[in-house]
Coordinates of C-alpha atoms and ligand atoms in Angstrom, one line a residue:
X450 CA 6.6 14.2 24.6
X451 CA 9.8 15.8 24.3
X452 CA 10.3 19.3 23.0
X453 CA 12.7 18.2 20.3
X454 CA 9.4 15.7 18.9
X455 CA 7.1 18.8 19.2
X456 CA 9.6 21.4 17.7
X457 CA 10.1 18.9 14.1
X458 CA 7.0 18.2 13.5
X459 CA 5.7 21.8 14.0
X460 CA 8.5 22.8 11.7
X461 CA 7.1 20.5 9.5
X462 CA 4.0 21.3 9.7
X463 CA 4.8 25.1 9.5
X464 CA 6.8 24.7 5.7
X465 CA 3.6 22.1 5.2
X466 CA 1.2 25.4 5.6
X467 CA 3.1 27.6 4.0
X468 CA 2.1 25.6 1.1
X469 CA -1.6 26.1 1.3
X470 CA -1.3 27.0 -1.8
X471 CA -0.4 24.0 -3.3
X472 CA -2.2 21.7 -0.8
X473 CA -5.7 23.6 -1.7
X474 CA -5.0 22.3 -5.3
X475 CA -7.6 20.8 -6.7
X476 CA -4.6 18.9 -8.8
X477 CA -2.7 18.4 -5.7
X478 CA -4.6 15.0 -4.4
X479 CA -3.7 13.5 -8.1
X480 CA 0.3 15.3 -8.0
X481 CA 0.9 14.0 -4.2
X482 CA -0.5 10.3 -4.9
X483 CA 1.5 9.4 -8.3
X484 CA 4.4 10.9 -6.9
X485 CA 4.3 8.8 -3.4
X486 CA 3.1 5.9 -5.1
X487 CA 6.1 6.1 -8.0
X488 CA 8.7 7.1 -5.8
X489 CA 8.1 3.6 -3.4
X490 CA 7.4 1.5 -6.1
X491 CA 11.2 2.8 -7.9
X492 CA 13.8 1.1 -5.2
X493 CA 12.1 -1.9 -6.5
X494 CA 12.1 -1.8 -9.8
X495 CA 15.1 -1.0 -10.2
X496 CA 15.8 -4.2 -8.2
X497 CA 13.7 -6.0 -11.1
X498 CA 16.2 -4.8 -13.5
X499 CA 19.3 -5.9 -11.6
X500 CA 17.7 -9.2 -10.5
X501 CA 18.7 -11.7 -13.5
X502 CA 21.7 -10.7 -13.3
X503 CA 22.7 -10.4 -9.8
X504 CA 22.5 -13.4 -7.9
X505 CA 22.5 -11.3 -4.1
X506 CA 19.1 -9.8 -5.1
X507 CA 17.4 -12.9 -6.7
X508 CA 18.3 -14.5 -3.5
X509 CA 15.9 -12.2 -1.8
X510 CA 12.6 -11.9 -4.5
X511 CA 10.3 -14.6 -3.1
X512 CA 9.3 -15.7 -6.5
X513 CA 13.0 -16.0 -8.1
X514 CA 11.8 -17.5 -11.0
X515 CA 9.7 -14.9 -12.4
X516 CA 10.6 -12.1 -14.4
X517 CA 9.4 -8.2 -13.9
X518 CA 9.2 -7.5 -17.7
X519 CA 8.7 -3.9 -19.3
X520 CA 5.4 -5.1 -21.3
X521 CA 4.6 -5.8 -17.4
X522 CA 5.4 -2.8 -15.9
X523 CA 4.3 -0.3 -18.8
X524 CA 0.9 -2.0 -18.5
X525 CA 0.1 -1.2 -15.3
X526 CA 1.7 2.5 -15.6
X527 CA -0.7 2.9 -18.5
X528 CA -3.7 1.5 -15.8
X529 CA -2.3 3.5 -12.9
X530 CA -1.8 7.2 -15.3
X531 CA -5.6 6.5 -16.4
X532 CA -7.0 5.4 -13.3
X533 CA -5.4 8.4 -12.1
X534 CA -6.6 10.9 -15.1
X535 CA -9.7 9.9 -15.5
X536 CA -11.5 9.1 -11.5
X537 CA -9.1 10.4 -8.9
X538 CA -9.0 14.0 -10.7
X539 CA -12.8 14.5 -10.9
X540 CA -13.3 12.7 -7.3
X541 CA -10.1 15.3 -6.0
X542 CA -12.0 18.2 -7.5
X543 CA -15.4 17.4 -6.3
X544 CA -13.9 16.4 -2.6
X545 CA -12.2 19.9 -3.1
X546 CA -15.4 21.7 -3.9
X547 CA -17.1 20.7 -1.4
X548 CA -15.1 20.6 1.2
X549 CA -11.9 22.4 0.9
X550 CA -8.6 21.9 3.9
X551 CA -8.5 23.3 7.3
X552 CA -5.4 23.7 8.2
X553 CA -4.9 24.8 12.1
X554 CA -2.0 26.5 13.3
X555 CA -0.2 23.7 15.9
X556 CA 0.9 20.8 14.6
X557 CA -0.5 17.5 16.6
X558 CA 1.4 15.8 19.2
X559 CA 3.7 12.5 18.6
X560 CA 1.8 10.2 20.3
X561 CA -1.3 11.1 18.8
X562 CA 0.0 11.0 15.4
X563 CA 1.5 7.1 16.3
X564 CA -2.0 6.2 18.0
X565 CA -3.9 7.8 15.4
X566 CA -1.7 6.7 12.1
X567 CA -1.9 3.2 13.8
X568 CA -5.5 2.7 14.5
X569 CA -6.1 3.6 10.8
X570 CA -3.7 1.2 9.8
X571 CA -5.6 -2.2 11.8
X572 CA -9.3 0.0 11.0
X573 CA -7.5 -0.2 6.8
X574 CA -7.1 -3.9 7.5
X575 CA -10.1 -5.0 9.1
X576 CA -12.0 -3.4 6.2
X577 CA -10.0 -4.5 3.2
X578 CA -9.9 -8.0 4.8
X579 CA -13.6 -7.8 4.7
X580 CA -14.2 -6.5 1.2
X581 CA -11.6 -8.8 -0.3
X582 CA -12.8 -12.4 1.6
X583 CA -16.5 -11.1 0.0
X584 CA -15.0 -10.7 -3.2
X585 CA -13.4 -13.7 -3.8
X586 CA -16.0 -16.2 -1.7
X587 CA -19.2 -14.2 -4.1
X588 CA -17.5 -15.5 -8.3
X589 CA -19.5 -12.9 -9.8
X590 CA -17.8 -10.6 -7.7
X591 CA -14.5 -11.8 -8.6
X592 CA -14.6 -12.1 -12.0
X593 CA -16.0 -8.8 -12.7
X594 CA -14.8 -6.4 -10.1
X595 CA -11.7 -8.5 -8.7
X596 CA -9.9 -10.3 -10.9
X597 CA -7.9 -7.9 -12.9
X598 CA -5.4 -7.3 -9.9
X599 CA -4.7 -11.0 -9.9
X600 CA -3.6 -11.3 -13.1
X601 CA 0.4 -12.1 -12.7
X602 CA 1.0 -14.7 -10.2
X603 CA 3.7 -13.3 -8.7
X604 CA 4.0 -9.5 -7.1
X605 CA 5.3 -6.8 -8.1
X606 CA 5.7 -3.5 -7.4
X607 CA 3.5 -1.3 -10.2
X608 CA 1.0 -4.0 -9.5
X609 CA -0.1 -1.8 -6.7
X610 CA -2.4 -0.3 -7.9
X611 CA -3.2 -2.2 -11.1
X612 CA -7.1 -2.5 -10.0
X613 CA -10.2 -2.4 -11.3
X614 CA -12.2 1.8 -11.2
X615 CA -14.7 -0.3 -8.6
X616 CA -11.5 -1.8 -6.4
X617 CA -9.5 1.2 -6.6
X618 CA -12.6 3.2 -5.6
X619 CA -13.5 0.9 -2.4
X620 CA -9.9 1.6 -1.1
X621 CA -9.5 5.1 -1.3
X622 CA -13.2 5.4 0.4
X623 CA -11.4 3.5 3.2
X624 CA -8.3 5.6 3.7
X625 CA -10.6 8.5 3.1
X626 CA -13.3 7.3 5.7
X627 CA -10.5 6.5 8.8
X628 CA -8.7 10.0 9.9
X629 CA -12.1 11.3 9.0
X630 CA -13.6 8.8 11.7
X631 CA -11.1 9.5 13.8
X632 CA -11.0 13.0 13.5
X633 CA -6.7 12.8 12.8
X634 CA -5.1 16.3 12.5
X635 CA -4.4 16.9 8.3
X636 CA -0.2 16.1 9.0
X637 CA -1.4 12.5 10.5
X638 CA -3.8 12.2 8.0
X639 CA -0.8 12.6 5.5
X640 CA 1.4 10.4 7.6
X641 CA -1.7 8.0 7.5
X642 CA -1.7 8.0 3.9
X643 CA 2.0 7.6 3.0
X644 CA 2.4 4.7 5.8
X645 CA -0.3 3.2 3.6
X646 CA 0.6 3.3 0.1
X647 CA 4.4 2.5 1.5
X648 CA 2.9 -0.9 3.4
X649 CA 0.8 -1.3 -0.3
X650 CA 4.2 -1.3 -2.2
X651 CA 6.1 -3.0 0.1
X652 CA 3.7 -5.9 0.3
X653 CA 3.4 -5.9 -3.3
X654 CA 7.0 -5.8 -3.7
X655 CA 7.3 -9.6 -3.9
X656 CA 10.8 -9.1 -1.8
X657 CA 11.6 -11.2 0.6
X658 CA 14.6 -8.8 3.4
X659 CA 16.0 -9.1 6.7
X660 CA 14.5 -5.8 7.0
X661 CA 11.0 -6.5 5.6
X662 CA 8.4 -5.2 8.5
X663 CA 6.8 -8.9 8.6
X664 CA 10.2 -10.0 9.7
X665 CA 11.2 -7.0 12.3
X666 CA 7.3 -6.8 14.0
X667 CA 7.2 -9.7 16.3
X668 CA 4.8 -12.5 16.7
X669 CA 4.5 -13.2 13.3
X670 CA 1.4 -10.1 14.0
X671 CA 2.3 -8.4 10.1
X672 CA 1.8 -10.3 7.3
X673 CA 3.4 -8.1 4.1
X674 CA 5.3 -9.3 1.3
X675 CA 5.5 -12.3 2.2
X676 CA 2.0 -13.4 2.4
X677 CA 0.5 -11.2 -0.1
X678 CA 3.0 -13.2 -2.3
X679 CA 1.6 -16.5 -1.0
X680 CA -2.2 -14.8 -1.9
X681 CA -1.3 -13.3 -5.2
X682 CA 0.4 -17.1 -5.9
X683 CA -2.3 -19.8 -4.3
X684 CA -5.3 -16.7 -4.1
X685 CA -7.4 -18.5 -1.2
X686 CA -5.4 -17.4 1.3
X687 CA -4.2 -14.4 2.5
X688 CA -6.6 -11.7 2.7
X689 CA -6.1 -9.5 4.9
X690 CA -2.8 -6.6 3.6
X691 CA -1.6 -6.2 6.2
X692 CA -1.9 -7.8 9.6
X693 CA -1.8 -11.4 10.8
X694 CA -5.1 -11.8 12.8
X695 CA -8.1 -12.0 10.5
X696 CA -6.4 -14.9 8.3
X697 CA -5.8 -16.7 11.7
X698 CA -9.3 -16.0 13.3
X699 CA -10.9 -16.9 9.7
X700 CA -8.8 -19.9 8.9
X701 CA -7.1 -19.0 6.0
X702 CA -4.0 -17.7 7.1
X703 CA -1.2 -18.9 5.7
X704 CA 2.9 -19.1 6.1
X705 CA 5.7 -19.5 2.7
X706 CA 7.1 -22.8 3.7
X707 CA 10.1 -23.2 5.4
X708 CA 12.0 -25.3 2.6
X709 CA 11.9 -22.1 0.6
X710 CA 12.8 -20.0 3.7
X711 CA 15.8 -23.0 4.0
X712 CA 16.7 -22.4 0.3
X713 CA 16.8 -18.4 0.6
X714 CA 19.5 -18.9 3.6
X715 CA 21.4 -21.5 1.4
X716 CA 22.2 -19.8 -1.8
X717 CA 23.2 -16.9 0.7
X718 CA 25.5 -18.9 2.4
X719 CA 27.1 -20.0 -0.9
X720 CA 27.7 -16.4 -1.9
Ligands
LIG986 ZN1 -7.5 -11.4 -4.5
LIG987 ZN1 -2.7 -7.7 -5.0

């Protein structure tokens, strides 16, 4: 690790340690979760707003015929606030009371942050894949616990956390468990949480940009927005949230058809 990387993480960590009274508050997890989530959703919601007016935006939309209406957005927001107030907040209070956060003076090393965040993501990907597969293969589980998330067949950012309480608690449990299993530094845990949230919102965004993660990660190892949009459209494919190896292994991987890709390219060329 270079000195500047070490210094950068230490400056960030020192600043966070100065905000300890806020970070230790039982309100912090709810505020942090909502702020991070809505900040990642906001740019995509602006694009959804522009989509019907600008062809330049529409040609990056995976299902261009679908519209994100205020009614849909409001329905998702109501659910998200309800879940946070009624379930995430009481759980944060229990967590705050039983397991107070410890703030060591030294920041983690950059290399360990990168390795641990990646390891947490890979673990989460596996856990969610198995949970998701099970909840699609057992009809009772699907209808009772997962059907709510499949309300719309075209994904959009605010749908990311449009889930029932069992699904939300399961995913929160995996997100909390993995950094604890790997004994991560609290800063690494926060960075994993933010990365996980970003990737989850991106997977539901409904947009396929040249800079989307699935285009940046080589060898088709990452599914992202294209992959998860097909899951919402067809339901019986692409169960993993991020990477493609589990779906490849279980024979459930499906890619967007090449016809659609070339249609998008043609639209772009006409502009
Ligand atoms: Zn599903
Ligand atoms: Zn989804």
